[in-house]
Amino acid sequence: MSITIKDVEHVANLARLELSEEEKEQFTGQLNAILNYAEKLGELDTSGVEPTTHVLPITNVMREDEPRPSTGVDKAMRNAPDEDEGQFRVPAVLE
Amino acid sequence: MATFDMRLQDIHTQLRAGELSAVELVEASLRRIAQTDERIGAFLTLDEERARQSAAALDARLRQPGGEQGLLLGLPVGIKDNISTEGLATTCASRFLQGFTPIYDATVVHKLAAAQAVTIGKLNMDEFAMGGSNENSAYRATRNPWDVTRVPGGSSGGSAAAVAAGQVYFALGSDTGGSIRQPASYCGVVGLKPTYGLVSRYGLVAFASSLDQIGPITKNVEDAAYVLQAIAGYDERDSTSANVDIPDYVSALSGEVKGMRIGVPKEYLGAGIDPAVKEAVMEALRVYESMGAEWEEISLPHTEYAIAAYYVLASSEASSNLARFDGVRYGVRADNPDNLIDLYRKSRSQGFGPEVKRRIMLGTYALSSGYYDAYYLKAQKVRTLIKRDFDEALSRYDVIIGPTAPTPAFRIGEQIGDPLTMYLNDICTIPVSLAGVPAISVPCGLADGLPVGLQIIGKAFDERTVLRAAHAYEQHTEYHNLRPQL
């Protein structure tokens, strides 16, 4: 299996990245090399093997549903690149 | 003797006796940084004023009756720049977070403050912890104090270089596939990756959440035990934090390894290992034999699949974790976007460097429709096989020992054009990360004047045995006392 520039453009769109023509060329070559290497995984028979998502046997960590103080608006907005009255300003989403 | 070469206990005795002050320790650190960091490039941000203030406050309290009892009292510490520090810039060495100032401290930063360490500043790294050379920092390349034409390793390269150069008493790093151990090995210092879940990740900027773990970089094993004691423990703010009792790590350092059973994986000493590195490891095994430990060659048969599995899993997790960097709430925002999607796209493209983009692309591809089973799910199953290798070996041996990295530090620029070759440097550290077990790198010699690291791997949550084995070795060798000429 080999990746084309078209695949790279598709994945870049999914990842919300805008690549220059040079980057597209470079990533096509490099991703092909890395994925060819990853083909190695196919040599192993993993039928009946459970996937490991996490090494610790921890599931569904719960706590009591008690109200606690949370980060205030002022603090939360401190690093905002564009702010208006305690809200993050973005380009118009609807026409 | 420079204060940073003093033993932690001697520093504390002198602090309490009024023969040394926390301010003097901080000034020594800042002086050393001023003398050396133009050449080394370990620091991204210094916190001089607050460091001086906290040290002065500690000194004032030391003069009160009862004194201060913090485990890390007065010790100057540097913190990797992917660990959040309230009010102190935290950039992950990325343009994306230039000027970003966290609104809260990571749990480990709280714990260091509770142990009365003094934060000096933030340390350089590969951008978002992706890389093994610090060449992926968006700001500056950190240089190896042993040879400034060489890399310090990565991604915690600034942390390892700062300790090796005597700029701070100790540092915190983070390790996803070897990012504490490999730079410790390249810089001739001690680096401990604790068991996954032992140290809280709250406030650590996530790279690969199922692998990331914070740990100490120190000059010797004793210091690593003290720092681990201060930072380990359950944290309800990290849902992957392990709720286990924290033992006494310092008391594990008995110097005794008689009868200890050591497994030496043949896969870690095979093709691709520098002969000088192999010889240093074999010599270390002879030291263990002389102390009454026993070693045998073993096999971890799935080692050769670890790098492929790791890059699929870590990149997939990274592509998901880094989706939050969208230019809306913090970080850079591109000018004049056409619409909201264009704002995301332009901000991300301007903010991320090449290695970060490459891994986001790889991860997005591996998780995308049609490829999930072939790459991501397959890699998770291979991870199970790799973990079983370790479970099996560690049921028969107390520790597993081998090299930390296949070679000493390479030259700056030597591998930057070839990501796959760069990834292969992690062959001895990545399998350990996938298994989630603890491992330490300790200096075990020099090859052509460059430090070599010995990796000691243990059972999950058995840091005591790992530290004991590492400390006993240190008692019989002088490699940890070697210092680079700067």
XYZ file of C-alpha atoms in Angstrom:
581
model
C 0.000 0.000 0.000
C 1.370 3.371 -0.859
C 0.201 6.892 -0.096
C -0.276 9.476 -2.833
C -0.274 13.264 -2.673
C -4.065 13.027 -2.900
C -4.164 10.915 0.297
C -1.911 13.436 2.019
C -4.262 16.255 1.011
C -7.255 14.285 2.311
C -5.591 13.545 5.671
C -4.381 17.151 5.988
C -7.966 18.283 5.572
C -9.144 15.868 8.281
C -6.364 17.127 10.574
C -7.141 20.779 9.807
C -3.670 21.418 8.456
C -2.820 23.500 5.426
C 0.307 22.161 3.725
C 2.535 23.862 1.166
C 3.295 21.958 -2.066
C 6.756 21.260 -0.689
C 5.348 19.881 2.581
C 2.913 17.662 0.660
C 5.788 16.166 -1.358
C 7.911 15.677 1.736
C 5.138 14.128 3.839
C 4.147 11.778 1.025
C 7.664 10.334 0.981
C 8.132 10.272 4.736
C 4.698 8.847 5.568
C 5.231 6.132 2.976
C 8.536 5.218 4.600
C 7.012 5.143 8.082
C 3.913 3.201 7.015
C 5.997 0.697 5.068
C 7.923 0.144 8.262
C 4.632 -0.228 10.180
C 3.612 -3.005 7.741
C 5.897 -5.131 9.918
C 3.035 -5.419 12.391
C 1.207 -7.539 9.815
C 3.818 -10.305 10.210
C 2.408 -11.138 13.643
C -0.642 -13.329 14.090
C -2.790 -11.438 16.575
C -5.991 -13.435 16.219
C -7.469 -13.926 19.668
C -5.195 -11.253 21.189
C -7.028 -8.556 23.137
C -5.961 -4.979 22.336
C -4.257 -2.988 25.111
C -5.751 0.479 25.318
C -4.306 1.114 28.718
C -1.791 -0.742 30.902
C -3.572 -0.196 34.216
C -6.812 -2.022 35.022
C -8.699 1.227 35.693
C -12.215 1.776 34.368
C -14.918 4.340 35.052
C -13.336 6.491 37.725
C -16.237 8.128 39.552
C -16.569 10.741 42.249
C -19.455 12.154 44.233
C -21.467 14.664 42.233
C -20.903 17.566 44.579
C -20.712 21.182 43.463
C -17.194 22.641 43.586
C -15.795 26.019 42.651
C -14.666 26.136 39.038
C -12.352 28.324 36.985
C -13.872 31.794 36.762
C -14.487 33.561 33.446
C -11.686 36.081 34.004
C -9.108 33.375 34.503
C -10.420 31.217 31.676
C -10.210 34.160 29.243
C -6.695 35.167 30.234
C -5.001 33.515 27.246
C -7.747 34.254 24.711
C -6.340 35.553 21.424
C -9.562 37.476 20.716
C -12.074 38.193 23.458
C -15.258 40.172 23.731
C -17.226 40.537 26.989
C -15.991 37.292 28.470
C -16.467 35.297 25.293
C -14.113 33.933 22.641
C -14.678 35.802 19.391
C -14.508 33.725 16.179
C -15.398 34.398 12.539
C -19.094 34.176 11.729
C -20.201 30.530 11.660
C -23.606 31.177 10.028
C -24.217 33.414 7.042
C 33.066 22.066 46.523
C 30.279 23.539 44.396
C 26.987 23.322 46.270
C 25.470 21.228 43.453
C 28.025 18.489 44.010
C 27.056 18.210 47.684
C 24.833 15.386 48.865
C 21.217 16.318 49.449
C 21.460 15.398 53.139
C 24.575 17.537 53.599
C 22.839 20.486 51.974
C 19.927 20.041 54.356
C 22.188 19.734 57.393
C 23.981 22.946 56.426
C 20.696 24.757 55.700
C 19.363 23.872 59.131
C 22.650 24.792 60.795
C 22.576 28.172 59.071
C 25.857 27.436 57.249
C 24.149 27.647 53.868
C 21.044 29.490 52.719
C 18.374 28.753 50.133
C 19.195 32.152 48.601
C 22.819 31.052 48.111
C 21.620 27.889 46.371
C 19.378 29.887 44.045
C 22.124 32.429 43.320
C 24.570 29.603 42.542
C 22.061 28.160 40.111
C 21.387 31.494 38.393
C 25.113 32.234 38.195
C 25.842 28.888 36.593
C 23.025 29.411 34.096
C 24.383 32.861 33.240
C 27.848 31.358 32.691
C 26.840 28.368 30.612
C 23.429 28.635 29.054
C 24.393 30.693 26.044
C 26.351 27.616 24.951
C 23.946 24.940 26.217
C 20.498 26.421 25.560
C 18.750 24.396 28.268
C 16.361 27.119 29.486
C 13.454 28.679 27.651
C 12.224 30.835 30.555
C 13.809 31.874 33.836
C 11.756 32.757 36.897
C 14.518 34.643 38.708
C 12.494 37.027 40.829
C 10.051 34.480 42.176
C 12.904 32.011 42.773
C 14.772 34.609 44.849
C 11.609 35.474 46.761
C 10.735 31.845 47.569
C 14.300 31.164 48.662
C 14.309 34.231 50.921
C 10.975 33.136 52.408
C 12.407 29.653 53.073
C 15.459 31.163 54.748
C 13.263 33.325 56.961
C 11.253 30.294 58.040
C 14.424 28.252 58.598
C 15.400 30.731 61.290
C 12.095 30.150 63.124
C 11.901 27.476 65.824
C 11.142 24.045 64.396
C 12.648 24.974 61.029
C 11.505 23.633 57.704
C 11.218 19.935 56.937
C 10.532 19.755 53.176
C 11.971 16.682 51.491
C 13.538 18.855 48.771
C 14.112 21.900 50.966
C 15.826 24.733 49.111
C 16.856 22.697 46.064
C 16.771 24.612 42.754
C 14.721 22.717 40.171
C 14.146 23.165 36.440
C 10.858 22.038 34.948
C 10.289 20.746 31.428
C 8.262 23.239 29.453
C 5.289 20.919 28.901
C 4.427 20.974 32.628
C 2.032 23.771 33.578
C 3.312 26.440 35.952
C 0.795 29.069 36.999
C 1.900 32.526 35.958
C 5.073 31.227 34.260
C 5.182 30.802 30.466
C 4.676 27.207 29.324
C 5.242 26.773 25.597
C 6.007 23.080 24.994
C 8.798 24.619 22.851
C 6.109 25.339 20.254
C 5.343 28.554 18.381
C 1.715 27.693 18.949
C 2.023 28.423 22.667
C 4.364 31.408 22.453
C 3.378 33.688 25.335
C 0.954 31.161 26.843
C 0.786 31.487 30.635
C -1.039 28.700 32.469
C -3.806 29.555 34.907
C -2.993 26.621 37.181
C -0.074 24.520 38.401
C 0.405 20.885 37.471
C 0.032 18.525 40.450
C 3.783 17.798 40.363
C 4.501 21.535 40.609
C 2.269 21.747 43.706
C 4.091 18.769 45.159
C 7.530 20.252 44.484
C 6.429 23.447 46.217
C 5.098 21.418 49.151
C 8.487 19.676 49.353
C 10.051 23.193 49.341
C 12.045 22.917 46.119
C 12.574 26.260 44.361
C 11.568 26.541 40.705
C 14.261 28.282 38.658
C 12.606 28.144 35.244
C 11.347 26.125 32.293
C 13.449 23.781 30.230
C 13.774 23.309 26.499
C 12.447 20.202 24.769
C 11.378 18.838 21.420
C 8.133 20.552 20.430
C 5.231 18.900 22.280
C 7.743 16.218 23.422
C 7.990 14.788 19.909
C 11.574 13.939 19.149
C 14.776 12.521 20.540
C 17.295 15.317 19.985
C 15.799 18.689 21.049
C 16.287 19.794 17.438
C 12.501 20.024 17.178
C 12.323 22.934 19.619
C 10.805 25.923 17.831
C 13.078 28.266 19.809
C 16.611 26.911 20.011
C 18.535 23.648 19.879
C 19.867 22.522 23.247
C 23.461 21.307 23.107
C 25.057 18.397 24.914
C 27.298 19.682 27.750
C 29.784 16.885 27.004
C 30.218 18.023 23.391
C 28.338 21.074 22.172
C 28.356 19.815 18.580
C 26.105 16.944 19.712
C 22.461 16.659 20.713
C 21.495 16.254 24.385
C 18.855 13.705 23.393
C 15.158 14.308 23.818
C 12.543 15.079 24.275
C 13.576 16.133 27.832
C 16.933 17.333 26.439
C 16.863 20.652 28.279
C 16.182 18.855 31.582
C 19.102 16.434 31.144
C 21.498 19.112 29.866
C 20.652 21.494 32.738
C 21.469 18.844 35.348
C 24.613 17.698 33.501
C 25.819 21.314 33.282
C 25.203 21.868 37.008
C 22.624 24.595 36.341
C 19.981 23.136 38.660
C 20.134 20.550 41.425
C 17.557 18.398 39.649
C 14.924 18.616 36.927
C 11.587 17.150 35.954
C 11.100 15.580 32.539
C 8.389 13.574 30.865
C 8.766 10.226 29.134
C 6.457 8.834 26.450
C 8.796 6.476 24.586
C 12.117 7.212 26.278
C 12.131 10.997 26.664
C 13.564 10.962 30.204
C 15.876 7.956 29.913
C 17.493 8.615 26.511
C 18.576 12.238 27.228
C 19.761 11.144 30.695
C 21.889 8.525 28.940
C 23.285 11.025 26.389
C 24.089 13.620 29.079
C 25.558 11.274 31.722
C 22.895 11.824 34.391
C 20.228 9.687 36.073
C 16.699 9.603 34.600
C 13.774 7.673 36.062
C 10.547 6.866 34.239
C 8.139 5.704 36.938
C 5.410 3.119 36.397
C 2.594 4.536 34.263
C 0.082 6.120 36.668
C 2.421 6.516 39.663
C 2.925 10.256 39.132
C -0.051 12.473 38.304
C -0.275 13.776 34.738
C -2.611 16.614 35.748
C -1.142 19.741 34.171
C 1.193 17.844 31.829
C 0.346 18.875 28.265
C -0.804 15.575 26.763
C 1.118 13.955 23.911
C 0.145 10.263 24.107
C -2.071 9.831 27.132
C -1.680 6.063 27.517
C 2.126 6.419 27.692
C 3.055 9.846 29.127
C 4.669 9.832 32.549
C 6.557 12.525 34.530
C 9.798 11.655 36.312
C 13.021 13.035 37.812
C 16.371 13.739 36.166
C 19.116 13.919 38.791
C 22.870 13.571 39.325
C 22.555 10.317 41.234
C 20.122 7.588 42.252
C 19.676 8.822 45.811
C 18.362 12.156 44.552
C 16.011 10.337 42.146
C 14.559 8.434 45.126
C 13.966 11.674 47.043
C 12.321 13.416 44.101
C 10.129 10.396 43.350
C 9.072 10.321 46.999
C 7.980 13.941 46.693
C 6.033 13.659 43.412
C 4.476 10.155 43.450
C 0.929 9.503 44.571
C -2.736 9.271 43.689
C -4.421 12.364 42.269
C -8.173 12.507 41.816
C -7.646 15.109 39.090
C -5.956 12.513 36.863
C -8.378 9.698 36.062
C -5.464 7.469 35.020
C -3.682 7.992 38.330
C -3.039 4.725 40.203
C -4.517 4.517 43.680
C -1.639 2.634 45.307
C 0.238 3.059 48.582
C 3.498 4.937 48.155
C 6.383 3.072 49.811
C 9.540 4.631 51.220
C 11.897 4.854 48.237
C 14.909 6.249 50.049
C 15.029 3.337 52.520
C 15.214 0.927 49.571
C 18.769 2.086 48.862
C 20.492 -0.643 50.881
C 23.476 -1.113 48.584
C 22.662 -4.825 48.646
C 21.915 -6.897 45.517
C 23.185 -10.316 46.601
C 21.019 -12.996 45.027
C 19.225 -10.509 42.779
C 18.158 -12.120 39.501
C 18.841 -10.091 36.372
C 17.530 -10.824 32.879
C 19.510 -9.408 29.949
C 17.487 -9.297 26.723
C 19.542 -10.427 23.751
C 17.435 -8.153 21.524
C 18.880 -5.080 23.288
C 22.473 -6.081 22.539
C 22.100 -7.266 18.953
C 22.536 -5.584 15.585
C 22.651 -1.792 15.631
C 24.181 -1.517 19.104
C 27.450 0.402 19.192
C 30.213 -2.024 20.335
C 31.419 0.472 22.944
C 27.895 0.693 24.391
C 27.656 -3.089 24.498
C 31.032 -3.323 26.239
C 29.968 -0.755 28.875
C 26.819 -2.813 29.582
C 28.792 -6.079 29.807
C 31.214 -4.397 32.211
C 28.258 -3.261 34.345
C 26.992 -6.852 34.448
C 30.415 -7.945 35.723
C 30.047 -5.333 38.491
C 26.680 -6.870 39.412
C 28.250 -10.341 39.424
C 30.963 -9.111 41.782
C 28.219 -7.879 44.131
C 26.580 -11.302 44.204
C 23.790 -10.784 41.691
C 23.149 -13.327 38.940
C 22.391 -12.569 35.311
C 21.205 -14.599 32.376
C 20.474 -13.846 28.773
C 16.742 -13.756 28.063
C 14.517 -12.977 25.108
C 11.809 -10.340 24.738
C 10.695 -11.778 21.411
C 8.411 -8.970 20.241
C 11.000 -6.198 20.651
C 11.413 -5.720 16.907
C 7.741 -4.754 16.565
C 7.752 -2.168 19.336
C 8.815 0.885 17.333
C 6.191 0.289 14.648
C 3.465 -0.225 17.273
C 4.618 2.809 19.235
C 4.639 5.244 16.323
C 1.143 4.188 15.287
C -0.252 4.415 18.837
C 1.581 7.526 20.031
C 0.876 9.424 16.812
C -2.783 8.438 16.900
C -3.157 9.633 20.478
C -1.226 12.801 19.612
C -3.455 13.605 16.637
C -6.433 13.427 18.962
C -4.816 15.297 21.893
C -3.493 18.091 19.692
C -6.925 18.725 18.145
C -7.493 21.142 21.040
C -4.970 23.576 19.571
C -7.410 25.423 17.344
C -6.491 29.089 17.858
C -9.756 29.906 19.636
C -9.119 29.769 23.379
C -5.337 30.133 23.704
C -2.187 30.078 21.628
C -1.591 31.642 18.237
C -4.413 32.773 16.046
C -3.845 33.320 12.345
C -4.810 36.691 10.886
C -7.620 37.200 8.370
C -9.196 33.741 8.196
C -11.981 33.235 5.629
C -14.150 31.347 8.109
C -13.964 29.243 11.290
C -12.485 26.134 9.624
C -9.944 28.317 7.892
C -9.068 29.829 11.283
C -8.309 26.359 12.673
C -6.348 25.376 9.587
C -4.226 28.509 9.333
C -3.553 28.759 13.079
C -2.448 25.120 13.303
C -0.336 25.324 10.169
C 1.469 28.434 11.399
C 1.821 27.211 14.994
C 3.096 23.638 14.587
C 6.577 22.609 13.428
C 7.357 19.831 10.912
C 7.676 16.861 13.316
C 4.403 17.718 15.051
C 2.624 18.020 11.701
C 4.163 14.734 10.554
C 2.893 12.880 13.630
C -0.548 14.473 13.454
C -0.713 13.374 9.799
C 0.431 9.826 10.640
C -2.008 9.545 13.527
C -4.920 10.989 11.597
C -4.232 8.542 8.772
C -3.984 5.565 11.168
C -7.304 6.492 12.788
C -9.112 7.335 9.556
C -11.909 5.281 8.099
C -10.625 2.107 6.427
C -7.244 2.065 8.184
C -8.234 1.868 11.862
C -8.163 -1.953 12.040
C -4.992 -2.332 9.987
C -2.945 0.158 11.988
C -4.412 1.359 15.279
C -6.182 -1.796 16.422
C -3.349 -3.990 15.155
C -0.807 -1.885 17.071
C -2.878 -2.191 20.265
C -2.848 -5.980 19.907
C 0.901 -5.999 19.344
C 1.182 -3.861 22.482
C -0.483 -6.716 24.376
C 2.166 -9.140 23.070
C 4.972 -6.779 24.075
C 3.476 -6.330 27.542
C 3.273 -10.143 27.887
C 7.010 -10.397 27.088
C 7.700 -8.184 30.098
C 5.143 -9.873 32.372
C 6.719 -13.225 31.617
C 10.342 -12.076 32.047
C 9.610 -10.094 35.201
C 7.916 -13.113 36.767
C 11.301 -14.854 36.634
C 13.728 -11.973 37.175
C 13.860 -9.097 39.659
C 15.033 -6.634 37.036
C 15.863 -6.509 33.336
C 19.096 -4.762 32.388
C 20.407 -3.483 29.061
C 21.523 -0.287 27.370
C 19.306 2.813 27.438
C 20.185 3.813 23.892
C 22.026 1.913 21.146
C 24.626 4.680 20.658
C 26.020 7.703 22.494
C 24.783 11.194 21.519
C 24.854 11.875 17.783
C 25.814 15.123 16.054
C 23.365 17.993 15.676
C 21.870 17.821 12.182
C 23.019 14.237 11.577
C 19.569 12.607 11.592
C 17.100 15.446 11.280
C 16.280 14.726 7.627
C 15.422 11.094 8.259
C 12.598 10.653 10.794
C 12.621 6.851 10.617
C 16.323 6.575 11.564
C 15.673 9.018 14.399
C 12.806 6.800 15.630
C 15.087 3.735 15.707
C 17.211 5.341 18.470
C 14.362 4.461 20.831
C 14.522 0.680 20.359
C 15.537 -0.026 23.982
C 13.179 2.430 25.680
C 9.941 2.170 23.689
C 9.063 -1.456 24.595
C 9.293 -0.508 28.301
C 6.912 2.419 27.772
C 4.416 0.206 25.952
C 4.502 -2.234 28.891
C 4.057 0.669 31.344
C 6.740 -0.610 33.742
C 9.364 1.552 35.517
C 12.928 2.008 34.287
C 15.942 4.102 35.197
C 18.986 5.148 33.193
C 22.265 5.489 35.101
C 25.696 6.449 33.718
C 27.812 3.331 33.029
C 30.862 4.641 31.232
C 32.144 6.751 28.389
C 32.481 5.847 24.713
C 34.887 8.207 22.919
C 34.378 10.690 25.737
C 30.570 10.544 25.533
C 28.351 9.152 28.299
C 26.666 5.751 27.999
C 23.541 4.858 29.987
C 22.579 1.572 31.631
C 18.849 0.873 31.721
C 17.356 -1.028 34.667
C 13.743 -2.105 34.234
C 11.459 -3.458 36.959
C 7.975 -4.719 37.716
C 5.037 -2.317 37.747
C 5.095 -0.236 40.960
C 8.343 -1.882 42.084
C 10.453 1.281 41.862
C 12.092 0.215 45.118
C 13.873 -2.705 43.447
C 14.826 -0.614 40.410
C 16.290 2.108 42.651
C 18.052 -0.431 44.858
C 19.711 -2.094 41.861
C 20.737 1.261 40.378
C 22.025 2.621 43.673
C 24.091 -0.496 44.459
C 25.744 -0.204 41.043
C 26.521 3.452 41.706
C 28.206 2.548 45.010
C 30.691 0.409 43.080
C 31.411 2.805 40.216
C 32.408 6.439 39.742
C 30.692 7.192 36.414
C 27.947 9.272 38.026
C 30.637 11.570 39.450
C 32.126 12.408 36.044
C 31.351 15.968 34.936
C 31.664 17.575 31.510
C 34.281 20.329 31.112
C 32.379 23.511 30.393
